[in-house]
Amino acid sequence: EAGVVQSPRYKIIEKKQPVAFWCNPISGHNTLYWYLQNLGQGPELLIRYENEEAVDDSQLPKDRFSAERLKGVDSTLKIQPAELGDSAVYLCASSEGLSFTDTQYFGPGTRLTVL
Amino acid sequence: LAKTTQPISMDSYEGQEVNITCSHNNIATNDYITWYQQFPSQGPRFIIQGYKTKVKNEVASLFIPADRKSSTLSLPRVSLSDTAVYYCLVGEYSGAGSYQLTFGKGTKLSVIP
């Protein structure tokens, strides 16, 4: 079974440029998560989708970050414009059900460097 | 929101049992305790989850005392491949479909040959 797929794996951009990350969750998984992980820190939840609906986006900086999950499958996270402080690893995860006790399966992440 | 406290780092020799304790003093009645493992350049991977007493699977055991204010992840006979960061999470369900898993800073386990 294929795991969570993320692309690109690495991205280097100049500040003020836009950037987008793509996530393909495990087939059949209803819940999708985007996390941000800074060096030496644990992942921080940005947004959680149940099927197509964003049910928790309280930690998403909405002035520059946006996300979508069309048809309840793939998801895209966008930053526009990027700032130096956005340099981090962006992780996508998915879980089969809608319960918080469901195991989350993480992708390898996208490492973003903003110059 | 329940917060967790773990040691920043631990060292262990190969073949030893490792116990990593996590404090979660304000855990709520509905909260579950989950542990994840993360290797460099990879996303976290689920290890074990429990609510009370003891849970065991093929890779680890989880001990939760009656007051549930702490939990201990036990890794039997660690090997070099167990060198990783281990996260303790407390899941909080606040009703109406709203819940959150909060990762702390984790414990960096280094296994020494």
CSV table of C-alpha atoms in Angstrom, one decimal, chain A residues 5-104:
chain,number,residue,atom,x,y,z
A,5,VAL,CA,2.9,11.2,-1.0
A,6,GLN,CA,4.2,14.8,-0.9
A,7,SER,CA,5.8,16.9,-3.5
A,8,PRO,CA,8.1,18.6,-3.9
A,9,ARG,CA,10.5,17.2,-1.3
A,10,TYR,CA,12.6,20.4,-1.3
A,11,LYS,CA,11.9,23.9,-2.3
A,12,ILE,CA,14.0,27.0,-2.3
A,13,ILE,CA,12.5,30.4,-3.0
A,14,GLU,CA,13.1,34.0,-2.6
A,15,LYS,CA,11.1,35.9,0.0
A,16,LYS,CA,7.8,37.4,-1.3
A,17,GLN,CA,7.5,34.6,-3.8
A,18,PRO,CA,4.5,32.2,-3.8
A,19,VAL,CA,4.9,28.5,-3.2
A,20,ALA,CA,2.6,25.5,-3.2
A,21,PHE,CA,2.9,22.1,-1.7
A,22,TRP,CA,0.9,19.1,-2.8
A,23,CYS,CA,-0.3,16.0,-0.8
A,24,ASN,CA,-1.8,12.8,-1.9
A,25,PRO,CA,-3.2,10.9,1.1
A,26,ILE,CA,-3.5,7.2,1.5
A,27,SER,CA,-6.4,5.9,-0.6
A,28,GLY,CA,-9.7,5.9,1.3
A,29,HIS,CA,-8.5,8.1,4.2
A,30,ASN,CA,-11.1,10.6,5.1
A,31,THR,CA,-9.1,13.0,7.3
A,32,LEU,CA,-6.1,15.0,6.0
A,33,TYR,CA,-3.8,17.2,8.1
A,34,TRP,CA,-1.2,19.8,7.3
A,35,TYR,CA,1.5,20.4,9.9
A,36,LEU,CA,4.5,22.8,10.1
A,37,GLN,CA,7.7,21.6,11.8
A,38,ASN,CA,10.5,23.9,12.7
A,39,LEU,CA,13.9,22.5,13.4
A,40,GLY,CA,14.1,20.8,16.8
A,41,GLN,CA,10.4,21.2,17.4
A,42,GLY,CA,7.4,18.9,17.2
A,43,PRO,CA,4.9,19.3,14.3
A,44,GLU,CA,2.3,22.0,14.7
A,45,LEU,CA,-1.1,21.6,13.2
A,46,LEU,CA,-2.1,24.1,10.5
A,47,ILE,CA,-5.3,22.7,9.2
A,48,ARG,CA,-7.4,19.5,9.3
A,49,TYR,CA,-9.8,18.3,6.7
A,50,GLU,CA,-12.6,15.9,7.1
A,51,ASN,CA,-13.4,14.9,3.6
A,52,GLU,CA,-13.6,18.2,1.7
A,53,GLU,CA,-14.4,20.3,4.8
A,54,ALA,CA,-11.8,22.2,6.7
A,55,VAL,CA,-12.9,21.5,10.3
A,56,ASP,CA,-10.0,23.0,12.1
A,57,ASP,CA,-7.9,25.9,10.6
A,58,SER,CA,-7.5,28.0,13.7
A,59,GLN,CA,-3.7,27.8,13.5
A,60,LEU,CA,-3.5,28.6,9.8
A,61,PRO,CA,-2.1,32.2,9.2
A,62,LYS,CA,-4.9,33.1,6.8
A,63,ASP,CA,-3.3,36.4,5.6
A,64,ARG,CA,-0.7,34.4,3.6
A,65,PHE,CA,-1.6,30.7,3.9
A,66,SER,CA,-4.4,29.0,2.1
A,67,ALA,CA,-5.3,25.3,1.6
A,68,GLU,CA,-7.8,23.3,-0.4
A,69,ARG,CA,-8.8,19.7,-0.7
A,70,LEU,CA,-10.8,19.2,-3.8
A,71,LYS,CA,-13.0,16.2,-4.1
A,72,GLY,CA,-11.9,15.1,-0.7
A,73,VAL,CA,-8.7,13.5,-1.9
A,74,ASP,CA,-5.5,15.5,-2.8
A,75,SER,CA,-4.7,18.7,-1.0
A,76,THR,CA,-2.7,21.8,-1.8
A,77,LEU,CA,-1.2,24.2,0.8
A,78,LYS,CA,-0.1,27.6,-0.6
A,79,ILE,CA,1.9,30.4,0.9
A,80,GLN,CA,1.7,33.8,-0.8
A,81,PRO,CA,3.9,35.7,-0.2
A,82,ALA,CA,6.5,33.7,1.6
A,83,GLU,CA,8.5,35.2,4.4
A,84,LEU,CA,11.9,34.2,5.9
A,85,GLY,CA,10.2,32.8,8.9
A,86,ASP,CA,8.2,30.3,6.8
A,87,SER,CA,11.3,28.2,6.3
A,88,ALA,CA,10.4,24.8,7.8
A,89,VAL,CA,9.3,21.3,6.9
A,90,TYR,CA,5.6,21.1,5.9
A,91,LEU,CA,4.1,17.7,6.7
A,92,CYS,CA,1.0,16.1,5.4
A,93,ALA,CA,-0.8,13.3,7.2
A,94,SER,CA,-3.9,11.3,6.7
A,95,SER,CA,-6.1,9.0,8.8
A,96,GLU,CA,-8.8,6.6,7.8
A,97,GLY,CA,-11.7,7.7,10.0
A,98,LEU,CA,-12.9,10.8,11.6
A,99,SER,CA,-11.9,10.0,15.2
A,100,PHE,CA,-9.1,11.7,16.9
A,101,THR,CA,-7.9,8.3,18.1
A,102,ASP,CA,-7.3,7.2,14.6
A,103,THR,CA,-3.6,6.6,13.6
A,104,GLN,CA,-2.2,9.4,11.6
